[in-house]
mmCIF file of C-alpha atoms in Angstrom:
data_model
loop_
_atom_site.group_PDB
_atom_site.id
_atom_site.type_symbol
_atom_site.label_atom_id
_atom_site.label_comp_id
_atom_site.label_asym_id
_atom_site.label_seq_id
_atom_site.Cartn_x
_atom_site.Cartn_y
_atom_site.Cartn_z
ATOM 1 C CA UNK A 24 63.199 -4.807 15.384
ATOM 2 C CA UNK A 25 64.507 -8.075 15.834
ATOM 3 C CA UNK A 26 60.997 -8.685 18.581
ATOM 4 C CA UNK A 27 58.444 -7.278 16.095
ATOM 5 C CA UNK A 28 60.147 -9.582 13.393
ATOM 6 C CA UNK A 29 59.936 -12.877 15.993
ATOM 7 C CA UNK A 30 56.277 -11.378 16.585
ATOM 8 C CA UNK A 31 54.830 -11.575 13.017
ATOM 9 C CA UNK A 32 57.053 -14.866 12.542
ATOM 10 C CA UNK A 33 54.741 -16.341 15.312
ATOM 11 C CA UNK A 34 51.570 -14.740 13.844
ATOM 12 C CA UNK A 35 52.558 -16.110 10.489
ATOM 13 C CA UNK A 36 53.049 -19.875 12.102
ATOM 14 C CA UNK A 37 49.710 -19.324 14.204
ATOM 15 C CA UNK A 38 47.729 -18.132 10.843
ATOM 16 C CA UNK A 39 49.189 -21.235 9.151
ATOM 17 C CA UNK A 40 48.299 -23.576 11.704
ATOM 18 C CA UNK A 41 45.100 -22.246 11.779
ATOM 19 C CA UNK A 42 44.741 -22.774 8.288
ATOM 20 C CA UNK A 43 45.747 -26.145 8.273
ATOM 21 C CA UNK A 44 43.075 -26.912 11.111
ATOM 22 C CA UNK A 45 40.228 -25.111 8.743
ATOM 23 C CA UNK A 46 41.561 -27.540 6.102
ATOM 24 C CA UNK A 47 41.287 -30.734 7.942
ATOM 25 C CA UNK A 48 37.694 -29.701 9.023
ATOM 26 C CA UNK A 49 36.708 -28.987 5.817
ATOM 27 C CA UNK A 50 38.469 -32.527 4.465
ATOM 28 C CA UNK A 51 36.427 -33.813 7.789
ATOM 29 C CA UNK A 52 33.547 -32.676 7.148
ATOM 30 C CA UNK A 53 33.312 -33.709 3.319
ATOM 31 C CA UNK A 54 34.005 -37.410 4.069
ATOM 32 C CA UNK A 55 30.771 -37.087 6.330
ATOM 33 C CA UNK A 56 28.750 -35.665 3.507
ATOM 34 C CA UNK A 57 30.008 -38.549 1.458
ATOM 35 C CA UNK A 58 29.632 -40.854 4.072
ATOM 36 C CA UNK A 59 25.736 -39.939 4.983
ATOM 37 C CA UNK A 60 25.537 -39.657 0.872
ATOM 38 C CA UNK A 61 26.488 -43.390 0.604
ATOM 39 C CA UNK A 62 24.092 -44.641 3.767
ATOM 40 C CA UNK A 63 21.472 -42.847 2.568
ATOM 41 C CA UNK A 64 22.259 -44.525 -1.067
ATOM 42 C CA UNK A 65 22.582 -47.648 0.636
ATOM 43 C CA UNK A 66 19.129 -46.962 2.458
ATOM 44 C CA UNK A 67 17.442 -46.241 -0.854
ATOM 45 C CA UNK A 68 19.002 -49.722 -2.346
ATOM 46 C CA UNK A 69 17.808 -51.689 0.733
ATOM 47 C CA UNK A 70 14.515 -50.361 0.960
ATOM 48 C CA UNK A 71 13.834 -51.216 -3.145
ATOM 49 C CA UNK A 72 15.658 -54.631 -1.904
ATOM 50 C CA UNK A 73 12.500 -54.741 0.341
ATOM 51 C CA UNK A 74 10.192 -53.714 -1.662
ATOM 52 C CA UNK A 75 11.632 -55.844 -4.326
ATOM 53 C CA UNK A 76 11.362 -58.675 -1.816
ATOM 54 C CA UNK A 77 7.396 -58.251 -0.846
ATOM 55 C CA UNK A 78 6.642 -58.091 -4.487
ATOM 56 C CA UNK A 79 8.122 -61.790 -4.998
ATOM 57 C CA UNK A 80 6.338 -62.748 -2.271
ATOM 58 C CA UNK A 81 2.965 -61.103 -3.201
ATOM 59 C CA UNK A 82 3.674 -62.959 -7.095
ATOM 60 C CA UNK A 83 4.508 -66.095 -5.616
ATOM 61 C CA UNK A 84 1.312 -66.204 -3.387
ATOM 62 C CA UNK A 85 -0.693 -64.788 -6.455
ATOM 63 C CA UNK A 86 1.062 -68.146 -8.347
ATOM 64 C CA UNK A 87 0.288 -70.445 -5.684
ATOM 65 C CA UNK A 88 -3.520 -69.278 -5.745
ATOM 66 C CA UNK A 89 -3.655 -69.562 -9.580
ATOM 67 C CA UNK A 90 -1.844 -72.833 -9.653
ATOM 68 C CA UNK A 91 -5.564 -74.338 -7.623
ATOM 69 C CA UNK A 92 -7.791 -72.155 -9.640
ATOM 70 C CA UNK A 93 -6.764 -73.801 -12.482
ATOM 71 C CA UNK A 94 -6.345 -77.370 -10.628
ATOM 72 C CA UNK A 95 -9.899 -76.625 -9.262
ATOM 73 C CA UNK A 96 -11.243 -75.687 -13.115
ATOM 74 C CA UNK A 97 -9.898 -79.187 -14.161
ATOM 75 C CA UNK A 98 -11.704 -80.719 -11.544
ATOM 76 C CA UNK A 99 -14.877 -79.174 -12.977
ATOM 77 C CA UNK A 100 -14.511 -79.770 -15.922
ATOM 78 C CA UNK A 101 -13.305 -83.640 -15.748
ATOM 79 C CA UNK A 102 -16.686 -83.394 -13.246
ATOM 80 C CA UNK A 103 -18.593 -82.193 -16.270
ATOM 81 C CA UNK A 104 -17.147 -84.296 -19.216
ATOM 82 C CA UNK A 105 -18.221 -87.397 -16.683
ATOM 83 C CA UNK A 106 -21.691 -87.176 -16.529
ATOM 84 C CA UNK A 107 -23.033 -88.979 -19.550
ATOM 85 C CA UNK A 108 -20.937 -91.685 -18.963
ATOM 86 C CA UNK A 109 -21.381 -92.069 -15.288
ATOM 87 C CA UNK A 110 -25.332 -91.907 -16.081
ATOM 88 C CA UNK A 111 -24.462 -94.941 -18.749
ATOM 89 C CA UNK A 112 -21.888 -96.562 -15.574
ATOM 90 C CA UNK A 113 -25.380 -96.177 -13.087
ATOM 91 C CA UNK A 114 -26.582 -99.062 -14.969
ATOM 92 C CA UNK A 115 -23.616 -101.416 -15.093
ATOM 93 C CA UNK A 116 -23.701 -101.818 -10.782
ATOM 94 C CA UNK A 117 -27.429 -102.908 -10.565
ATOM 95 C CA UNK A 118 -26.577 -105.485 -13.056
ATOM 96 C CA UNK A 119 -23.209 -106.743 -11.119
ATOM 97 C CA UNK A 120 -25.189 -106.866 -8.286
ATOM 98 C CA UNK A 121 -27.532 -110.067 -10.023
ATOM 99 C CA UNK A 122 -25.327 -112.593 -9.651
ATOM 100 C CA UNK A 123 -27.498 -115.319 -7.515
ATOM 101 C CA UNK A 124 -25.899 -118.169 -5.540
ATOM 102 C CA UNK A 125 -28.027 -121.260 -4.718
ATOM 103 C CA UNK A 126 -29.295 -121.258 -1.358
ATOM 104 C CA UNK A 127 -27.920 -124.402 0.645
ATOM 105 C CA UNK A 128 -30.528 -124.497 3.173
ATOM 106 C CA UNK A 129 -33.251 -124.440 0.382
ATOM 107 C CA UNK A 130 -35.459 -127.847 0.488
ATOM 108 C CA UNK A 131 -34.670 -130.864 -1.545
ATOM 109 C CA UNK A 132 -37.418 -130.490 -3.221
ATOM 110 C CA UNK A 133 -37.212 -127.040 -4.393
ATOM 111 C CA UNK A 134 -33.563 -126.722 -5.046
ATOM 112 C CA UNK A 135 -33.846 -128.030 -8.579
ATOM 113 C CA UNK A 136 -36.391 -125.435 -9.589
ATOM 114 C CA UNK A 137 -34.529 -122.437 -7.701
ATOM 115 C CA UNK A 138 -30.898 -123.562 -9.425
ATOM 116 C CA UNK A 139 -33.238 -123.126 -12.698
ATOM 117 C CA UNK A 140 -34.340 -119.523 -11.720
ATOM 118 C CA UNK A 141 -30.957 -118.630 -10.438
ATOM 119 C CA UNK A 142 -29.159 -119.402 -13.966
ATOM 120 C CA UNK A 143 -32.136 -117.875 -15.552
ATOM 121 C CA UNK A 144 -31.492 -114.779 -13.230
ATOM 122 C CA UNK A 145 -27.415 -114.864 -13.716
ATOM 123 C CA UNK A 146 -28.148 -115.004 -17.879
ATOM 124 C CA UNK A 147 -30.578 -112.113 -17.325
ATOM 125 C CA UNK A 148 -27.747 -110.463 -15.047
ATOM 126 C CA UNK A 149 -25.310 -110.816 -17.641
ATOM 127 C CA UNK A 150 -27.641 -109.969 -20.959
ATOM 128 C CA UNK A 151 -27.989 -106.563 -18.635
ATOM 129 C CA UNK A 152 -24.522 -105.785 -17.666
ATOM 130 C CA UNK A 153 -23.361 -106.755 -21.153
ATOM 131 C CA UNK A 154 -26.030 -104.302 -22.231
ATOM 132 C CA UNK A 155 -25.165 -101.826 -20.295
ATOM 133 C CA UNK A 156 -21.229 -102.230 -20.872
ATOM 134 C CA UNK A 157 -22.053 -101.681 -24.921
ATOM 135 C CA UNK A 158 -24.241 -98.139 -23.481
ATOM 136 C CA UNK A 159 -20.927 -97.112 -22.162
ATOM 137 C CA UNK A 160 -18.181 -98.209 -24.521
ATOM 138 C CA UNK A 161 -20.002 -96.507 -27.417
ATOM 139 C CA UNK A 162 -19.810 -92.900 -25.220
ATOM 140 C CA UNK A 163 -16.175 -92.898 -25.834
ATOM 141 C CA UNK A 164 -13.965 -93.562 -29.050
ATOM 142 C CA UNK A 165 -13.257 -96.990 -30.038
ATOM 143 C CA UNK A 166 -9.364 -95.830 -29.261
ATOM 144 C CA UNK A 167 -9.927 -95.872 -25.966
ATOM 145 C CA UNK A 168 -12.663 -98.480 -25.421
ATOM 146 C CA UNK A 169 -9.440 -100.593 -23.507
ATOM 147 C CA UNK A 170 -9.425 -98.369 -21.046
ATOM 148 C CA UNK A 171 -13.290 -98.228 -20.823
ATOM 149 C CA UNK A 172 -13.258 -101.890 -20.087
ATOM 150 C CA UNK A 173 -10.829 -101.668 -17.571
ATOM 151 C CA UNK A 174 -12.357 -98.824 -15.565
ATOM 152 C CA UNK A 175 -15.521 -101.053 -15.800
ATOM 153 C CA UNK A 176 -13.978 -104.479 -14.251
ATOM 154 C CA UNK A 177 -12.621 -102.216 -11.892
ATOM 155 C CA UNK A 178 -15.958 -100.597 -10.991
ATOM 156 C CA UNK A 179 -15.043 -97.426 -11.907
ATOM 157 C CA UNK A 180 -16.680 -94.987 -13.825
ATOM 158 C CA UNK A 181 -14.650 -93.863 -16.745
ATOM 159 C CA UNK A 182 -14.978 -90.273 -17.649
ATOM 160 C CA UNK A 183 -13.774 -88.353 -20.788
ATOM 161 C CA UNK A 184 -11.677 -85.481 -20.418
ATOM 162 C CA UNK A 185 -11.027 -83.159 -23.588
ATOM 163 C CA UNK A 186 -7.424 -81.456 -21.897
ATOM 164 C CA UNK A 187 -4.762 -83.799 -21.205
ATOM 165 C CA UNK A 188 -2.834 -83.323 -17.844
ATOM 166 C CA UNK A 189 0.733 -82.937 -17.453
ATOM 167 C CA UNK A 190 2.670 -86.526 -17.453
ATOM 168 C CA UNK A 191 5.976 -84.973 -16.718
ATOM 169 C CA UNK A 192 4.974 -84.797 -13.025
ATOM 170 C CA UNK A 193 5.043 -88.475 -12.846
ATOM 171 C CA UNK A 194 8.058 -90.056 -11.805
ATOM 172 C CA UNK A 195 10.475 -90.445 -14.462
ATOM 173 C CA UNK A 196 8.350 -89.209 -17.169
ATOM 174 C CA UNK A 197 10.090 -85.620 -18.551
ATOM 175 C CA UNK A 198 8.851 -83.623 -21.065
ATOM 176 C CA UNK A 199 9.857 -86.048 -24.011
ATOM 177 C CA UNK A 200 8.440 -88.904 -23.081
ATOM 178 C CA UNK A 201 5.488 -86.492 -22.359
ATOM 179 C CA UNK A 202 5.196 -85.994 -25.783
ATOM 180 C CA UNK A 203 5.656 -89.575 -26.522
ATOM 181 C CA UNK A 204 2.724 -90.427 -24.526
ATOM 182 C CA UNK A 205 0.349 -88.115 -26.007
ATOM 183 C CA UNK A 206 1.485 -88.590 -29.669
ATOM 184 C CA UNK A 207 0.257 -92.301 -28.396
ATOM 185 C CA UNK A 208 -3.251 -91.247 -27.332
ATOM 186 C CA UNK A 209 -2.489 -91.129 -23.025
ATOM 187 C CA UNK A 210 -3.279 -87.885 -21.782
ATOM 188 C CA UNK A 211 -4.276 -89.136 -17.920
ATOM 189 C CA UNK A 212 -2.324 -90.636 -15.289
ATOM 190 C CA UNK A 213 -5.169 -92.884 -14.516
ATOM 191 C CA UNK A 214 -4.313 -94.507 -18.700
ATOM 192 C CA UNK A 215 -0.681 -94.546 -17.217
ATOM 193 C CA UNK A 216 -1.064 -96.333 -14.254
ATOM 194 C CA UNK A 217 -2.728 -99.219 -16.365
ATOM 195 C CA UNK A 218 0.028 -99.580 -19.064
ATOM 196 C CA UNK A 219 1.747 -102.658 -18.524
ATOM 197 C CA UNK A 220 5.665 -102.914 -18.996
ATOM 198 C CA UNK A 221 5.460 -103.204 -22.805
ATOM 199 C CA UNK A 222 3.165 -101.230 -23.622
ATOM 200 C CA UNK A 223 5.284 -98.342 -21.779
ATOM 201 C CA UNK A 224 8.494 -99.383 -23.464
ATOM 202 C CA UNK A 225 7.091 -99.507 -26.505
ATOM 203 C CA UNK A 226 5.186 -96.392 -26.166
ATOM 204 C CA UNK A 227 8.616 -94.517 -24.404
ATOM 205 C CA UNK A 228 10.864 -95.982 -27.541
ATOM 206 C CA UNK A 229 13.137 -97.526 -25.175
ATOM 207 C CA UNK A 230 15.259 -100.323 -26.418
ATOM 208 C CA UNK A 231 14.787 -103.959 -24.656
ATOM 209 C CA UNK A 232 18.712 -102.783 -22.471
ATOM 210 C CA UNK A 233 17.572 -99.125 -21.401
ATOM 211 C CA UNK A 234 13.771 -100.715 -20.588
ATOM 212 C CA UNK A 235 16.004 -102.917 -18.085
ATOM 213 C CA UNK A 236 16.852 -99.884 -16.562
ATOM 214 C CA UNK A 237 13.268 -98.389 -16.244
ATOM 215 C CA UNK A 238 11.566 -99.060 -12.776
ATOM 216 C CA UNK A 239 7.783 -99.117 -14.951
ATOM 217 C CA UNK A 240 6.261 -99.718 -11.378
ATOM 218 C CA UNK A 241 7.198 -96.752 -9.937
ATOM 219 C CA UNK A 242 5.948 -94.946 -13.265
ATOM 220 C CA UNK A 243 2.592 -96.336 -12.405
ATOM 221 C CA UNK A 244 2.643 -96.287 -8.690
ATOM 222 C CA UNK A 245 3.399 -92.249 -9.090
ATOM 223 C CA UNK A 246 0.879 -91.885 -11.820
ATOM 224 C CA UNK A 247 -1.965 -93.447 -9.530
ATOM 225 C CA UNK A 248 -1.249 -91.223 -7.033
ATOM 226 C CA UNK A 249 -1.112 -88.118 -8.999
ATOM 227 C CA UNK A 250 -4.691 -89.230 -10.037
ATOM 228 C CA UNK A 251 -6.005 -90.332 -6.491
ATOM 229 C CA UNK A 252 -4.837 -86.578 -5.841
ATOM 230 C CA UNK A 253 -6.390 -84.826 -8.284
ATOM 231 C CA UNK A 254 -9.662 -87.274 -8.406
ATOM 232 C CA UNK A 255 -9.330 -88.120 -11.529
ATOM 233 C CA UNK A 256 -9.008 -91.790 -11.304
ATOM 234 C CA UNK A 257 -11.056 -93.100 -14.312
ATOM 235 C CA UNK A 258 -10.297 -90.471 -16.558
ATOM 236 C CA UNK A 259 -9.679 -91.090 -20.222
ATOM 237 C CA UNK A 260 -8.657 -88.359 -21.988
ATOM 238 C CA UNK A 261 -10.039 -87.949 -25.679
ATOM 239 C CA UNK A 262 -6.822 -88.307 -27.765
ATOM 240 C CA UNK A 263 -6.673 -84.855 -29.655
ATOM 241 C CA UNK A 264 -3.494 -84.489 -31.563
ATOM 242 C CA UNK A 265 -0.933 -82.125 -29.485
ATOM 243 C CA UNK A 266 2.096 -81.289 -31.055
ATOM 244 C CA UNK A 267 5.591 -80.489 -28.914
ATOM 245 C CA UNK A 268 5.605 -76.610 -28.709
ATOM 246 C CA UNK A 269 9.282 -77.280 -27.728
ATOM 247 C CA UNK A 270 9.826 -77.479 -31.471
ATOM 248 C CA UNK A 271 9.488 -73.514 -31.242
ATOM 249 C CA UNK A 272 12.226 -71.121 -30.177
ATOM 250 C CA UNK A 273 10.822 -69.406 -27.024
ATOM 251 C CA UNK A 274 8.365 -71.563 -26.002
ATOM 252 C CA UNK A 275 8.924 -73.522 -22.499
ATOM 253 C CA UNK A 276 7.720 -75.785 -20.271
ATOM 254 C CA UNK A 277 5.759 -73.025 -18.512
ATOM 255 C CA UNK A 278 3.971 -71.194 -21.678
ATOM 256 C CA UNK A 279 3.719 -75.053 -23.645
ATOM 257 C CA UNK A 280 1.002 -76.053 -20.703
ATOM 258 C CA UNK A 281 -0.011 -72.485 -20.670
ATOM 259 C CA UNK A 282 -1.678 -72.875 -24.036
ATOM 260 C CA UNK A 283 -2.438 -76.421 -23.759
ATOM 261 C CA UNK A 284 -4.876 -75.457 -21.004
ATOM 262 C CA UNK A 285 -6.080 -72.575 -23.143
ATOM 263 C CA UNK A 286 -6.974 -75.170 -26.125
ATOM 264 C CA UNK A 287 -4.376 -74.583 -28.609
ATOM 265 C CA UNK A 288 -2.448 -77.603 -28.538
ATOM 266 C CA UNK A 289 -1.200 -78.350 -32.637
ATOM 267 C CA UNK A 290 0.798 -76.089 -34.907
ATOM 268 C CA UNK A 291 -1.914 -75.208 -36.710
ATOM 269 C CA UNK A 292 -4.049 -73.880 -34.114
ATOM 270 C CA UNK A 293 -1.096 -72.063 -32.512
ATOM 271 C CA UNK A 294 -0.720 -70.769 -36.571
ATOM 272 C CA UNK A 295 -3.970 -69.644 -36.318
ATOM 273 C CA UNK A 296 -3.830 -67.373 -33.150
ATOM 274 C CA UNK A 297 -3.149 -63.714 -32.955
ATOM 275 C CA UNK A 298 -0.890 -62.274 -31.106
ATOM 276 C CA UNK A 299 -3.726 -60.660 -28.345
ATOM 277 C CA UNK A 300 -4.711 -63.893 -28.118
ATOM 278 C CA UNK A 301 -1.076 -65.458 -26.913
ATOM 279 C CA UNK A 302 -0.735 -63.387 -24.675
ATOM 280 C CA UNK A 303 -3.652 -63.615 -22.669
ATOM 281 C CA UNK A 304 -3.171 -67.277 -22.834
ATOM 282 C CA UNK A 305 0.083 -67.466 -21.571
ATOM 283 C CA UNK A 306 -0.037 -64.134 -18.942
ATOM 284 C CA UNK A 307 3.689 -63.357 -19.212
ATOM 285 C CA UNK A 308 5.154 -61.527 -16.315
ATOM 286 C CA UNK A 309 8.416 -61.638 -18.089
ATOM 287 C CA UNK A 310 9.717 -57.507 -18.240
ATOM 288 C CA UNK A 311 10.518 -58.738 -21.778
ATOM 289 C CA UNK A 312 7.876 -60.092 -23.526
ATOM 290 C CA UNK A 313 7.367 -63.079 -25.735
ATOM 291 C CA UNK A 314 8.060 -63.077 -29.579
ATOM 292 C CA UNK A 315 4.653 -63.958 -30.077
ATOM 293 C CA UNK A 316 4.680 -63.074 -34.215
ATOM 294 C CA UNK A 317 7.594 -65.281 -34.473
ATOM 295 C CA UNK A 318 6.004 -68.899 -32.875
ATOM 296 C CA UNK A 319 3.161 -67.813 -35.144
ATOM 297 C CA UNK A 320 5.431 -67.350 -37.660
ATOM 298 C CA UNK A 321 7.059 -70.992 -36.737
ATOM 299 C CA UNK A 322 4.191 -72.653 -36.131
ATOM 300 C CA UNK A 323 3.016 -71.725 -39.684
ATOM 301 C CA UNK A 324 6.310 -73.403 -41.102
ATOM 302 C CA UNK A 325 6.055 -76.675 -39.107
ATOM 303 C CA UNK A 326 2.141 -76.920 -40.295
ATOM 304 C CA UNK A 327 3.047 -76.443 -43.820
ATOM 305 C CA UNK A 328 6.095 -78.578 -43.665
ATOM 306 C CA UNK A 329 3.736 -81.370 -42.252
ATOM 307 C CA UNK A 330 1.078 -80.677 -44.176
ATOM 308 C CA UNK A 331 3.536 -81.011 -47.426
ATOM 309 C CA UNK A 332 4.998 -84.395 -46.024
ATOM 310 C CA UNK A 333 1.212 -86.262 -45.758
ATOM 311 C CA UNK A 334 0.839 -85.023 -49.261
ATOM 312 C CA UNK A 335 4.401 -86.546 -50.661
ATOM 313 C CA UNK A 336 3.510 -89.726 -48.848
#
């Protein structure tokens, strides 16, 4: 009795250690179901982490290719604007080119009669050029004749340009004393790089102690090289009003030149838009996209509220 009890006591024990090993398998072998659950989550994550990754890299070339499109379409078209007034320039270099010394080695006989010719010739030479300068300065508005004059002295051809280009890439020009430039009728680096110190501090609203502070010659040395690199040195830019589309809630740095390059460049035009036409201007990849009814909306106010000030004054 006492032998069968020891017996089941020892097939109880070995059932219940069996048991317990069953258990722990089973504990085992859910922590590795969990475990290849969470690398293959983790595989999942890293691969859209990839994917995610070529994407940026696929937008970022696709920006970097747009960015010169558009820098080559401002070339052609600054190429375009300039050819009635280079065909006016053609005729300022033949005239230049008049100016007649007096031969030293000519005989003393004849030198009196060629010195005649010669300031006959250098009056004709400057009756032409001056000609030819007045063919020129009236291509372009009498705002910007200055510049005209200078491009000319220069021996440049001036060109007109009907976009202006983005001062805030010069050196210590940001976007308000972008603005500031264009409400004063610059729109090129080339007009930049020929303001002298007042005219930029006047121009920038900087009082005589910050102006102290300003290093103007590095303003114009990075402005004429910004238009030595995009060939655009002589370019004059037509003085269109542009209004600062920072005014409006939602509206950038990025979207402002957006539709500055696509011609809407006031509060009234950007008033007059539609919202299809926003946002093919401004191409947002954004997942959430722009407000455009409300800068409509805001531009609408800031026209009226200017439109209502010119009429009170």
């Amino acid at each position: 009795m006492i032998r069968k009890t020891l017996k089941l006591l020892a097939l109880t024990l070995a059932v219940g250690a069996l048991l317990a090993l069953i258990g722990l398998l089973k504990q085992k072998n859910r922590a590795l179901e969990d475990a290849q659950k969470r690398i293959a989550s983790i595989e999942q994550r890293m691969n859209k982490i990839m994917a995610s990754i070529s994407e940026e890299g696929r937008v970022a070339d696709l920006r970097n290719e747009l960015t010169q499109q558009r820098a080559e379409l401002e070339r052609l078209h600054t190429e375009l604007a300039a050819l009635h007034a280079r065909t006016a320039c053609s005729q300022v270099e033949p005239a230049i080119k008049q100016d007649v010394s007096p031969s030293s080695k000519a005989p003393a006989q004849t030198q009196a009669s060629e010195q005649r010719e010669d300031a006959t010739k250098t009056s004709e030479g400057f009756e032409q050029r001056a000609e030819a300068w007045t063919e020129v300065l009236s291509a372009f508005p009498t705002a910007k004749q200055r510049f005209v004059e200078r491009a000319l002295k220069a021996n440049i051809a001036p060109t007109l340009i009907e976009r202006p280009q983005t001062l805030s890439a010069i050196d210590g020009i940001g976007p308000i004393f972008e603005q500031r430039l264009y409400n004063a009728g610059i729109g090129t680096y080339w007009e930049v790089a020929t303001l002298d110190d007042e005219t930029l501090r006047r121009i920038l609203q900087l009082s005589k102690a910050r102006a102290a502070l300003v290093r103007f010659d590095t303003i114009r040395a990075s402005a004429q090289r910004l238009a030595e690199e995009t060939q655009t040195v002589g370019s004059i830019w037509n003085s269109e009003p542009v209004d600062d589309f920072d005014m409006i809630p939602g509206i950038g740095e990025v979207y402002k030149r957006r539709l500055y390059d696509a011609g809407i460049r006031t509060y009234a035009a950007l008033a007059n838009a539609t919202p299809e036409l926003l946002e093919q201007a401004c191409a947002s990849r954004s997942p959430v996209p722009p407000d455009y009814a409300a800068w409509i909306e805001a531009a609408r106010k800031l026209a009226t509220g200017r439109s209502g000030n010119e009429s009170n004054t």
